Structures are given as structure tokens and as C-alpha cells.
Amino acid sequence: MKHAISRLLIATSALGLCATVNAETTLRMAHLWPAGSAVNQDIYQAWAKQVEEESNGQLHVEIYPSQTLSKADQAYEAAANGIADISVTLQGYTAGRFPLTEIVQLPGVVNSAPQGACILQSLYDQGDIAGEYEDTHVLFLFTTGPAYLHTRDTEIKSPEDLEGLRIRRPSEVAGEMLDSMGAQPLGMPAPDIYTALQRGVMDGLSFPWEAMKVFRINELTNYHLQVPYYAGAIVATMSQAAYDRLSPEMQAVIDDNSGMAWSLKAGQVFDMLDKAGREEAVAQGDTLHIVEDPLDDPDWAAPLKQGTENYLKRLEERGLDDAHAIYEKALALRDQCEA
């Protein structure tokens, strides 16, 4: 009888251990895009599905869109502090936190989202910007396509036309350039823009075509200037503590779904949405102007080049002596990554 009870206890213990080993782990992902957007469905939900399938159901990703778990400007810290297991956010929301990463956002570096994704992920993989993310476990990095200028009531053709206009700035770097051209830069997360523009709090904004569609801003704007003076850098990153808690097998699943492959997938989704956003504006009869080569344009070259140089010099004054070198490397990668 005693032997039978012992065998039963051992068997029960083994079953309990098995259940613990095979228990489902839920990873909470925070981001700012709407739940119904293609960005959420085709990137984040697709990533979650693949992780769940490759882990045989041991990993479950619970997605919190539209800033429901963390505000956009606090999302990276939410991952660093373990409030979120995974966060996806734009580095520009945290001014000064990712200075070398933001070099990719400078005018003329990114011509398309897939190209920008390749540039940014390459800089991370090759160690140029990896030190800025040491407090989290980076999954993949990518960029938006070029951001342009969009206004509700004022047609913009030259920098002088920005004088006095209240324009939403996507980052500190882009804001400085707007300020140098006489605009009044306003900072706010993307989900708040629709209401601010609708209420007349601002006159226009800087956004890629993708975001004009995803956040429905095309509904409120009538004029668009395609001057590619900025691109948004984005990071999908994981709490280091959450990653460390996983078994080696589950860490391998995460690792297999990190890096360049997912960076490029994200870039392709953004590129598709850029095309759709532009088509939407054209279809509703909006006025579009295009600056083909802003860094050689007689009106736009001077303020954009000056803004770039001011930013790089400021980084070097902070002791980031490799700022110019990383900028030159980003330009070289631009040619290598051309889609």
C-alpha cells in the first residue's frame, strides 16, 4: 500500500512538473496603432500568431493597441520596467533617449519604409546603435516611409509658407527644422492628432502617407507637400526580465522571430499603406505638390542641410563623437538597401 501511494505521489509530482514546464506564458504587447489598422493586423497580430504557432501554444501574445496599456511616450520605459512584456513605439516620442538612432530620421536618409527598415536594422545588427537599447531585449527595428507636410487650409510650396503655422512635430529633430522655417511645432502622440486638427488646435502636421490613412487624417486635410524631410524610427522590444523568464526553447522561438526578416516585413506593410494613403488623398481631390530632391532644391536644401548639421554637431557636443560617421554609414546603407 505504501509503495502504491509513493508511486502515485511521484506520478502526480511528475505530472505537475510537466504542467509547469508546458504552461502557457502570456506576453502583453503595447502599441499605439488602432486595433483595426493594417499595422496592427498585418505586423503585430501576424507576429503574435507566428510566435504562438512555433511555440506550440506555450507562448500567447495579448495585444493592447491604441495606448491602452501604455502611452506612446512611455512605451519604451514600460518594456524596460516590465509594465509591458513587449512594446512597439517610435523613438522620437522620447526626446534625447535615442540620439544615434534618430540619425536615420534626418532628411534624405530614408526614401521608403522597406529601405529605412533595412538601414535601421543594419545599424543595430552591426553595433552602431545597439548601446541605446541595452535595458531591453530588442526584437526588430523599422521605419515609416518619408513624412511629408499636410495642412487643412493653407497651401505650402516653400519654407516661407510655414511662417506662423502650428504644425505637429513627430520628433525633436523634425521640430527644430520646422522652427527654423518659422513654424510653431507642437508635440503630441499620433492618436491625438485627429481631434486636435478637427478642433483647430493646429494647422497641419508632418506624417507619412501611411499614418494619414491609418489615423484618418486625410479626412481633415486638403493640401499636401511631398518634401521628404523626416522618417519615423520604430522599435519593437521586449522586457529583458520577461525574456529571461522563458525557457531556452521559448527564447529560441522569440529569437527566430526577431531581426531583419521581421524588420523588412514591417517595412513592406508600411510601404503598402503609404501607397494607399496617397491614393486616398488624390481620390478626394486634394492639392499635392512634390519636391523631388529636397537636398538639392533651391528653396528647401538650405534649411534641411542646416538642420541636419545642427543635430549632428549637438550630438558631438554631448560626447557622441561618432555621430557624423554613423550618418555617413546610414547614407551608404541607403544605397545598399535601396528597394
mmCIF file of C-alpha atoms in Angstrom:
data_model
loop_
_atom_site.group_PDB
_atom_site.id
_atom_site.type_symbol
_atom_site.label_atom_id
_atom_site.label_comp_id
_atom_site.label_asym_id
_atom_site.label_seq_id
_atom_site.Cartn_x
_atom_site.Cartn_y
_atom_site.Cartn_z
ATOM 1 C CA MET A 1 0.000 0.000 0.000
ATOM 2 C CA LYS A 2 2.818 2.402 0.980
ATOM 3 C CA HIS A 3 4.617 1.648 -2.297
ATOM 4 C CA ALA A 4 1.443 2.297 -4.265
ATOM 5 C CA ILE A 5 0.931 5.652 -2.527
ATOM 6 C CA SER A 6 4.576 6.558 -3.159
ATOM 7 C CA ARG A 7 4.241 5.713 -6.826
ATOM 8 C CA LEU A 8 1.064 7.790 -7.007
ATOM 9 C CA LEU A 9 2.756 10.785 -5.360
ATOM 10 C CA ILE A 10 5.728 10.515 -7.710
ATOM 11 C CA ALA A 11 3.444 10.296 -10.730
ATOM 12 C CA THR A 12 1.371 13.249 -9.515
ATOM 13 C CA SER A 13 4.521 15.276 -8.918
ATOM 14 C CA ALA A 14 5.810 14.446 -12.397
ATOM 15 C CA LEU A 15 2.515 15.470 -13.948
ATOM 16 C CA GLY A 16 2.619 18.736 -12.013
ATOM 17 C CA LEU A 17 6.168 19.410 -13.200
ATOM 18 C CA CYS A 18 5.107 18.665 -16.777
ATOM 19 C CA ALA A 19 2.192 21.064 -16.461
ATOM 20 C CA THR A 20 4.529 23.754 -15.146
ATOM 21 C CA VAL A 21 7.021 23.243 -17.961
ATOM 22 C CA ASN A 22 4.298 23.279 -20.614
ATOM 23 C CA ALA A 23 2.188 26.031 -19.047
ATOM 24 C CA GLU A 24 1.156 28.843 -21.345
ATOM 25 C CA THR A 25 3.042 32.112 -20.925
ATOM 26 C CA THR A 26 1.157 35.276 -21.818
ATOM 27 C CA LEU A 27 3.174 38.176 -23.200
ATOM 28 C CA ARG A 28 1.447 41.580 -23.147
ATOM 29 C CA MET A 29 2.270 43.761 -26.157
ATOM 30 C CA ALA A 30 1.611 47.519 -26.032
ATOM 31 C CA HIS A 31 1.465 49.827 -29.058
ATOM 32 C CA LEU A 32 -0.276 52.984 -30.286
ATOM 33 C CA TRP A 33 -1.887 51.922 -33.594
ATOM 34 C CA PRO A 34 -5.661 51.252 -33.796
ATOM 35 C CA ALA A 35 -6.810 47.657 -33.395
ATOM 36 C CA GLY A 36 -8.445 47.587 -36.819
ATOM 37 C CA SER A 37 -5.435 49.025 -38.651
ATOM 38 C CA ALA A 38 -3.336 47.045 -41.110
ATOM 39 C CA VAL A 39 -0.296 47.914 -38.982
ATOM 40 C CA ASN A 40 -1.809 46.056 -36.035
ATOM 41 C CA GLN A 41 -3.240 43.180 -38.047
ATOM 42 C CA ASP A 42 -0.501 42.593 -40.624
ATOM 43 C CA ILE A 43 2.513 43.179 -38.364
ATOM 44 C CA TYR A 44 1.747 42.724 -34.674
ATOM 45 C CA GLN A 45 -1.053 40.172 -34.895
ATOM 46 C CA ALA A 46 0.873 38.299 -37.590
ATOM 47 C CA TRP A 47 3.949 38.249 -35.362
ATOM 48 C CA ALA A 48 1.891 37.053 -32.386
ATOM 49 C CA LYS A 49 0.300 34.280 -34.441
ATOM 50 C CA GLN A 50 3.645 33.023 -35.700
ATOM 51 C CA VAL A 51 5.150 33.034 -32.195
ATOM 52 C CA GLU A 52 2.154 31.140 -30.827
ATOM 53 C CA GLU A 53 2.303 28.556 -33.613
ATOM 54 C CA GLU A 54 6.053 27.991 -33.379
ATOM 55 C CA SER A 55 5.837 27.638 -29.590
ATOM 56 C CA ASN A 56 3.051 25.031 -29.946
ATOM 57 C CA GLY A 57 0.785 27.259 -27.904
ATOM 58 C CA GLN A 58 3.199 27.734 -24.993
ATOM 59 C CA LEU A 59 3.526 31.441 -25.793
ATOM 60 C CA HIS A 60 0.423 33.600 -26.111
ATOM 61 C CA VAL A 61 0.709 37.272 -27.128
ATOM 62 C CA GLU A 62 -2.006 39.556 -25.769
ATOM 63 C CA ILE A 63 -2.097 42.795 -27.779
ATOM 64 C CA TYR A 64 -3.054 46.157 -26.271
ATOM 65 C CA PRO A 65 -3.475 48.660 -29.161
ATOM 66 C CA SER A 66 -4.266 52.388 -29.087
ATOM 67 C CA GLN A 67 -2.162 53.151 -25.976
ATOM 68 C CA THR A 68 -4.453 51.046 -23.756
ATOM 69 C CA LEU A 69 -1.576 49.536 -21.763
ATOM 70 C CA SER A 70 0.952 52.341 -22.035
ATOM 71 C CA LYS A 71 1.032 55.841 -23.515
ATOM 72 C CA ALA A 72 3.180 56.149 -26.619
ATOM 73 C CA ASP A 73 5.752 58.405 -24.979
ATOM 74 C CA GLN A 74 6.119 55.958 -22.085
ATOM 75 C CA ALA A 75 6.002 52.713 -24.048
ATOM 76 C CA TYR A 76 9.728 52.045 -24.227
ATOM 77 C CA GLU A 77 10.131 52.575 -20.486
ATOM 78 C CA ALA A 78 7.118 50.310 -19.948
ATOM 79 C CA ALA A 79 9.087 47.482 -21.548
ATOM 80 C CA ALA A 80 12.273 48.404 -19.707
ATOM 81 C CA ASN A 81 10.420 48.389 -16.368
ATOM 82 C CA GLY A 82 8.304 45.297 -17.076
ATOM 83 C CA ILE A 83 4.952 47.110 -17.162
ATOM 84 C CA ALA A 84 4.599 45.677 -20.683
ATOM 85 C CA ASP A 85 6.307 42.492 -21.810
ATOM 86 C CA ILE A 86 6.635 43.893 -25.339
ATOM 87 C CA SER A 87 6.337 47.480 -26.557
ATOM 88 C CA VAL A 88 6.298 48.955 -30.043
ATOM 89 C CA THR A 89 6.836 52.691 -30.265
ATOM 90 C CA LEU A 90 8.546 55.496 -32.141
ATOM 91 C CA GLN A 91 11.858 56.533 -30.651
ATOM 92 C CA GLY A 92 11.056 60.168 -31.434
ATOM 93 C CA TYR A 93 8.442 60.173 -28.664
ATOM 94 C CA THR A 94 11.249 60.065 -26.088
ATOM 95 C CA ALA A 95 13.298 63.175 -26.844
ATOM 96 C CA GLY A 96 17.046 62.630 -26.483
ATOM 97 C CA ARG A 97 16.718 58.990 -25.424
ATOM 98 C CA PHE A 98 17.878 57.507 -28.768
ATOM 99 C CA PRO A 99 20.118 60.203 -30.298
ATOM 100 C CA LEU A 100 22.118 57.952 -32.637
ATOM 101 C CA THR A 101 19.017 56.085 -33.781
ATOM 102 C CA GLU A 102 17.385 59.390 -34.729
ATOM 103 C CA ILE A 103 20.139 59.990 -37.291
ATOM 104 C CA VAL A 104 18.128 57.683 -39.566
ATOM 105 C CA GLN A 105 15.263 60.186 -39.328
ATOM 106 C CA LEU A 106 17.269 63.024 -40.892
ATOM 107 C CA PRO A 107 16.316 64.395 -44.334
ATOM 108 C CA GLY A 108 17.382 62.363 -47.330
ATOM 109 C CA VAL A 109 18.319 59.172 -45.468
ATOM 110 C CA VAL A 110 15.102 57.171 -45.988
ATOM 111 C CA ASN A 111 13.322 57.031 -49.352
ATOM 112 C CA SER A 112 10.887 54.214 -48.494
ATOM 113 C CA ALA A 113 9.817 52.180 -45.479
ATOM 114 C CA PRO A 114 11.493 48.906 -46.604
ATOM 115 C CA GLN A 115 14.723 50.777 -47.268
ATOM 116 C CA GLY A 116 14.525 52.541 -43.897
ATOM 117 C CA ALA A 117 13.866 49.243 -42.117
ATOM 118 C CA CYS A 118 16.957 47.744 -43.729
ATOM 119 C CA ILE A 119 19.102 50.765 -42.783
ATOM 120 C CA LEU A 120 17.967 50.903 -39.165
ATOM 121 C CA GLN A 121 18.133 47.153 -38.511
ATOM 122 C CA SER A 122 21.595 47.029 -40.118
ATOM 123 C CA LEU A 123 22.876 49.804 -37.852
ATOM 124 C CA TYR A 124 21.587 47.858 -34.850
ATOM 125 C CA ASP A 125 22.912 44.479 -36.014
ATOM 126 C CA GLN A 126 26.341 45.959 -36.717
ATOM 127 C CA GLY A 127 26.568 47.526 -33.269
ATOM 128 C CA ASP A 128 26.374 51.205 -34.215
ATOM 129 C CA ILE A 129 23.253 51.972 -32.171
ATOM 130 C CA ALA A 130 22.839 48.812 -30.057
ATOM 131 C CA GLY A 131 24.075 50.568 -26.913
ATOM 132 C CA GLU A 132 20.913 52.687 -26.821
ATOM 133 C CA TYR A 133 18.793 49.590 -26.143
ATOM 134 C CA GLU A 134 20.803 47.738 -23.508
ATOM 135 C CA ASP A 135 17.974 47.888 -20.959
ATOM 136 C CA THR A 136 15.578 45.839 -23.134
ATOM 137 C CA HIS A 137 15.694 42.858 -25.493
ATOM 138 C CA VAL A 138 15.165 44.250 -28.998
ATOM 139 C CA LEU A 139 13.021 42.196 -31.365
ATOM 140 C CA PHE A 140 13.257 44.262 -34.553
ATOM 141 C CA LEU A 141 13.508 47.866 -35.739
ATOM 142 C CA PHE A 142 11.984 49.545 -38.773
ATOM 143 C CA THR A 143 10.889 52.939 -40.063
ATOM 144 C CA THR A 144 7.941 54.660 -41.601
ATOM 145 C CA GLY A 145 8.246 55.945 -45.126
ATOM 146 C CA PRO A 146 9.169 59.603 -45.617
ATOM 147 C CA ALA A 147 6.990 62.050 -43.711
ATOM 148 C CA TYR A 148 5.538 64.987 -45.601
ATOM 149 C CA LEU A 149 3.711 68.184 -44.676
ATOM 150 C CA HIS A 150 -0.094 68.209 -44.648
ATOM 151 C CA THR A 151 -2.355 71.175 -43.897
ATOM 152 C CA ARG A 152 -6.043 71.847 -43.595
ATOM 153 C CA ASP A 153 -6.464 75.343 -45.038
ATOM 154 C CA THR A 154 -3.025 76.623 -46.077
ATOM 155 C CA GLU A 155 -1.223 75.631 -49.270
ATOM 156 C CA ILE A 156 2.520 75.125 -48.715
ATOM 157 C CA LYS A 157 5.038 75.314 -51.538
ATOM 158 C CA SER A 158 8.113 76.859 -49.912
ATOM 159 C CA PRO A 159 9.574 77.132 -46.386
ATOM 160 C CA GLU A 160 8.245 80.695 -46.145
ATOM 161 C CA ASP A 161 4.682 79.360 -46.332
ATOM 162 C CA LEU A 162 5.193 77.685 -42.940
ATOM 163 C CA GLU A 163 5.592 81.025 -41.177
ATOM 164 C CA GLY A 164 3.356 81.130 -38.108
ATOM 165 C CA LEU A 165 1.617 77.815 -38.775
ATOM 166 C CA ARG A 166 1.050 75.445 -35.861
ATOM 167 C CA ILE A 167 2.449 72.146 -37.127
ATOM 168 C CA ARG A 168 2.573 68.893 -35.204
ATOM 169 C CA ARG A 169 6.183 67.748 -34.990
ATOM 170 C CA PRO A 170 6.950 64.000 -34.963
ATOM 171 C CA SER A 171 10.221 64.374 -33.051
ATOM 172 C CA GLU A 172 12.572 66.906 -31.508
ATOM 173 C CA VAL A 173 14.820 66.809 -34.583
ATOM 174 C CA ALA A 174 11.982 67.454 -37.023
ATOM 175 C CA GLY A 175 10.577 70.094 -34.686
ATOM 176 C CA GLU A 176 13.791 72.078 -34.774
ATOM 177 C CA MET A 177 13.678 72.159 -38.573
ATOM 178 C CA LEU A 178 10.076 73.345 -38.534
ATOM 179 C CA ASP A 179 11.003 76.019 -36.020
ATOM 180 C CA SER A 180 13.897 77.197 -38.195
ATOM 181 C CA MET A 181 11.423 77.697 -41.050
ATOM 182 C CA GLY A 182 9.103 79.857 -38.947
ATOM 183 C CA ALA A 183 6.503 77.265 -37.945
ATOM 184 C CA GLN A 184 5.276 76.697 -34.396
ATOM 185 C CA PRO A 185 5.992 72.994 -33.681
ATOM 186 C CA LEU A 186 3.529 71.149 -31.444
ATOM 187 C CA GLY A 187 4.246 67.791 -29.833
ATOM 188 C CA MET A 188 1.570 65.124 -29.406
ATOM 189 C CA PRO A 189 1.178 61.368 -29.965
ATOM 190 C CA ALA A 190 -0.305 60.258 -33.283
ATOM 191 C CA PRO A 191 -3.674 59.085 -31.844
ATOM 192 C CA ASP A 192 -4.385 62.627 -30.545
ATOM 193 C CA ILE A 193 -3.859 64.400 -33.871
ATOM 194 C CA TYR A 194 -7.323 63.902 -35.378
ATOM 195 C CA THR A 195 -9.098 65.677 -32.530
ATOM 196 C CA ALA A 196 -6.505 68.465 -32.353
ATOM 197 C CA LEU A 197 -6.795 69.168 -36.080
ATOM 198 C CA GLN A 198 -10.576 68.915 -36.001
ATOM 199 C CA ARG A 199 -10.788 71.456 -33.166
ATOM 200 C CA GLY A 200 -8.378 73.878 -34.817
ATOM 201 C CA VAL A 201 -5.668 73.421 -32.195
ATOM 202 C CA MET A 202 -3.168 73.096 -35.036
ATOM 203 C CA ASP A 203 -2.978 73.977 -38.730
ATOM 204 C CA GLY A 204 -1.185 70.913 -40.043
ATOM 205 C CA LEU A 205 1.244 68.143 -39.354
ATOM 206 C CA SER A 206 4.165 66.092 -40.543
ATOM 207 C CA PHE A 207 3.138 62.491 -41.296
ATOM 208 C CA PRO A 208 3.944 59.713 -43.762
ATOM 209 C CA TRP A 209 1.107 58.744 -46.089
ATOM 210 C CA GLU A 210 0.628 55.526 -44.122
ATOM 211 C CA ALA A 211 -0.304 57.416 -40.964
ATOM 212 C CA MET A 212 -2.569 59.786 -42.900
ATOM 213 C CA LYS A 213 -4.672 56.752 -43.767
ATOM 214 C CA VAL A 214 -4.343 54.720 -40.552
ATOM 215 C CA PHE A 215 -5.282 57.648 -38.284
ATOM 216 C CA ARG A 216 -7.872 59.020 -40.766
ATOM 217 C CA ILE A 217 -6.139 62.403 -41.070
ATOM 218 C CA ASN A 218 -6.814 62.582 -44.820
ATOM 219 C CA GLU A 219 -10.405 63.306 -43.858
ATOM 220 C CA LEU A 220 -9.362 66.668 -42.404
ATOM 221 C CA THR A 221 -6.588 67.890 -44.720
ATOM 222 C CA ASN A 222 -6.732 69.448 -48.173
ATOM 223 C CA TYR A 223 -3.114 70.329 -49.022
ATOM 224 C CA HIS A 224 -0.045 68.108 -49.093
ATOM 225 C CA LEU A 225 3.609 68.893 -49.764
ATOM 226 C CA GLN A 226 5.727 65.861 -50.540
ATOM 227 C CA VAL A 227 9.045 67.091 -49.172
ATOM 228 C CA PRO A 228 10.713 64.059 -47.520
ATOM 229 C CA TYR A 229 12.406 65.790 -44.627
ATOM 230 C CA TYR A 230 11.848 63.134 -41.972
ATOM 231 C CA ALA A 231 11.145 59.415 -41.379
ATOM 232 C CA GLY A 232 9.974 57.850 -38.133
ATOM 233 C CA ALA A 233 12.139 55.211 -36.445
ATOM 234 C CA ILE A 234 10.218 52.425 -34.677
ATOM 235 C CA VAL A 235 11.331 49.736 -32.244
ATOM 236 C CA ALA A 236 9.611 46.509 -31.206
ATOM 237 C CA THR A 237 11.307 45.467 -27.985
ATOM 238 C CA MET A 238 10.808 43.083 -25.089
ATOM 239 C CA SER A 239 11.279 43.379 -21.355
ATOM 240 C CA GLN A 240 14.615 41.746 -20.564
ATOM 241 C CA ALA A 241 13.112 40.208 -17.436
ATOM 242 C CA ALA A 242 10.229 38.716 -19.444
ATOM 243 C CA TYR A 243 12.681 37.256 -21.966
ATOM 244 C CA ASP A 244 14.932 35.856 -19.220
ATOM 245 C CA ARG A 245 11.980 34.076 -17.588
ATOM 246 C CA LEU A 246 11.386 31.997 -20.721
ATOM 247 C CA SER A 247 12.873 28.555 -21.189
ATOM 248 C CA PRO A 248 15.745 28.254 -23.692
ATOM 249 C CA GLU A 249 13.305 26.662 -26.151
ATOM 250 C CA MET A 250 10.859 29.569 -25.891
ATOM 251 C CA GLN A 251 13.688 32.108 -26.107
ATOM 252 C CA ALA A 252 14.678 30.410 -29.366
ATOM 253 C CA VAL A 253 11.146 30.992 -30.706
ATOM 254 C CA ILE A 254 11.442 34.694 -29.884
ATOM 255 C CA ASP A 255 14.919 34.836 -31.434
ATOM 256 C CA ASP A 256 13.682 33.130 -34.600
ATOM 257 C CA ASN A 257 11.084 35.890 -34.918
ATOM 258 C CA SER A 258 13.479 38.771 -34.421
ATOM 259 C CA GLY A 259 15.853 40.697 -36.643
ATOM 260 C CA MET A 260 15.932 41.629 -40.308
ATOM 261 C CA ALA A 261 13.194 39.319 -41.627
ATOM 262 C CA TRP A 262 10.502 40.915 -39.447
ATOM 263 C CA SER A 263 12.021 44.360 -39.920
ATOM 264 C CA LEU A 264 11.529 44.055 -43.663
ATOM 265 C CA LYS A 265 8.017 42.596 -43.269
ATOM 266 C CA ALA A 266 7.042 45.640 -41.234
ATOM 267 C CA GLY A 267 8.626 47.956 -43.790
ATOM 268 C CA GLN A 268 6.639 46.315 -46.582
ATOM 269 C CA VAL A 269 3.359 46.805 -44.708
ATOM 270 C CA PHE A 270 4.150 50.490 -44.175
ATOM 271 C CA ASP A 271 5.096 50.843 -47.840
ATOM 272 C CA MET A 272 1.769 49.360 -48.923
ATOM 273 C CA LEU A 273 -0.061 51.775 -46.623
ATOM 274 C CA ASP A 274 1.977 54.729 -47.919
ATOM 275 C CA LYS A 275 0.707 53.992 -51.421
ATOM 276 C CA ALA A 276 -2.872 53.600 -50.186
ATOM 277 C CA GLY A 277 -2.737 56.818 -48.158
ATOM 278 C CA ARG A 278 -1.533 58.844 -51.106
ATOM 279 C CA GLU A 279 -4.160 57.333 -53.397
ATOM 280 C CA GLU A 280 -6.828 58.246 -50.856
ATOM 281 C CA ALA A 281 -5.767 61.919 -50.846
ATOM 282 C CA VAL A 282 -5.693 62.036 -54.649
ATOM 283 C CA ALA A 283 -9.124 60.403 -54.877
ATOM 284 C CA GLN A 284 -10.709 63.028 -52.630
ATOM 285 C CA GLY A 285 -9.361 65.813 -54.853
ATOM 286 C CA ASP A 286 -6.697 67.241 -52.547
ATOM 287 C CA THR A 287 -3.912 69.529 -53.799
ATOM 288 C CA LEU A 288 -0.480 67.856 -53.921
ATOM 289 C CA HIS A 289 2.913 69.430 -54.548
ATOM 290 C CA ILE A 290 6.101 67.370 -54.869
ATOM 291 C CA VAL A 291 9.700 68.325 -54.070
ATOM 292 C CA GLU A 292 11.640 65.614 -55.885
ATOM 293 C CA ASP A 293 15.130 66.181 -54.447
ATOM 294 C CA PRO A 294 14.892 68.361 -51.332
ATOM 295 C CA LEU A 295 18.614 68.358 -50.539
ATOM 296 C CA ASP A 296 19.323 69.952 -53.941
ATOM 297 C CA ASP A 297 16.189 72.073 -54.133
ATOM 298 C CA PRO A 298 16.830 75.868 -54.195
ATOM 299 C CA ASP A 299 14.155 76.512 -51.558
ATOM 300 C CA TRP A 300 14.433 73.514 -49.272
ATOM 301 C CA ALA A 301 18.105 72.458 -49.370
ATOM 302 C CA ALA A 302 19.473 75.156 -47.058
ATOM 303 C CA PRO A 303 17.156 74.679 -44.048
ATOM 304 C CA LEU A 304 17.233 70.883 -44.306
ATOM 305 C CA LYS A 305 21.022 70.680 -44.576
ATOM 306 C CA GLN A 306 21.453 73.195 -41.779
ATOM 307 C CA GLY A 307 19.050 71.254 -39.574
ATOM 308 C CA THR A 308 20.972 68.045 -40.213
ATOM 309 C CA GLU A 309 24.316 69.639 -39.400
ATOM 310 C CA ASN A 310 22.951 71.289 -36.250
ATOM 311 C CA TYR A 311 21.714 67.931 -34.981
ATOM 312 C CA LEU A 312 24.972 66.090 -35.674
ATOM 313 C CA LYS A 313 27.038 68.847 -34.046
ATOM 314 C CA ARG A 314 24.835 68.787 -30.971
ATOM 315 C CA LEU A 315 25.379 65.041 -30.629
ATOM 316 C CA GLU A 316 29.122 65.518 -30.821
ATOM 317 C CA GLU A 317 28.901 68.213 -28.145
ATOM 318 C CA ARG A 318 27.234 65.583 -25.953
ATOM 319 C CA GLY A 319 30.265 63.357 -26.419
ATOM 320 C CA LEU A 320 28.834 61.197 -29.217
ATOM 321 C CA ASP A 321 31.903 61.586 -31.393
ATOM 322 C CA ASP A 322 30.772 59.013 -33.955
ATOM 323 C CA ALA A 323 27.612 60.948 -34.949
ATOM 324 C CA HIS A 324 28.929 62.097 -38.325
ATOM 325 C CA ALA A 325 30.394 58.636 -39.024
ATOM 326 C CA ILE A 326 27.046 56.946 -38.320
ATOM 327 C CA TYR A 327 25.296 59.482 -40.547
ATOM 328 C CA GLU A 328 27.697 58.683 -43.389
ATOM 329 C CA LYS A 329 27.202 54.958 -42.767
ATOM 330 C CA ALA A 330 23.417 55.422 -42.890
ATOM 331 C CA LEU A 331 23.796 57.133 -46.271
ATOM 332 C CA ALA A 332 25.971 54.260 -47.513
ATOM 333 C CA LEU A 333 23.405 51.730 -46.266
ATOM 334 C CA ARG A 334 20.706 53.737 -48.046
ATOM 335 C CA ASP A 335 22.310 52.841 -51.350
ATOM 336 C CA GLN A 336 22.827 49.194 -50.335
ATOM 337 C CA CYS A 337 19.267 48.864 -49.032
ATOM 338 C CA GLU A 338 17.526 50.553 -51.948
ATOM 339 C CA ALA A 339 14.359 48.586 -52.658
#
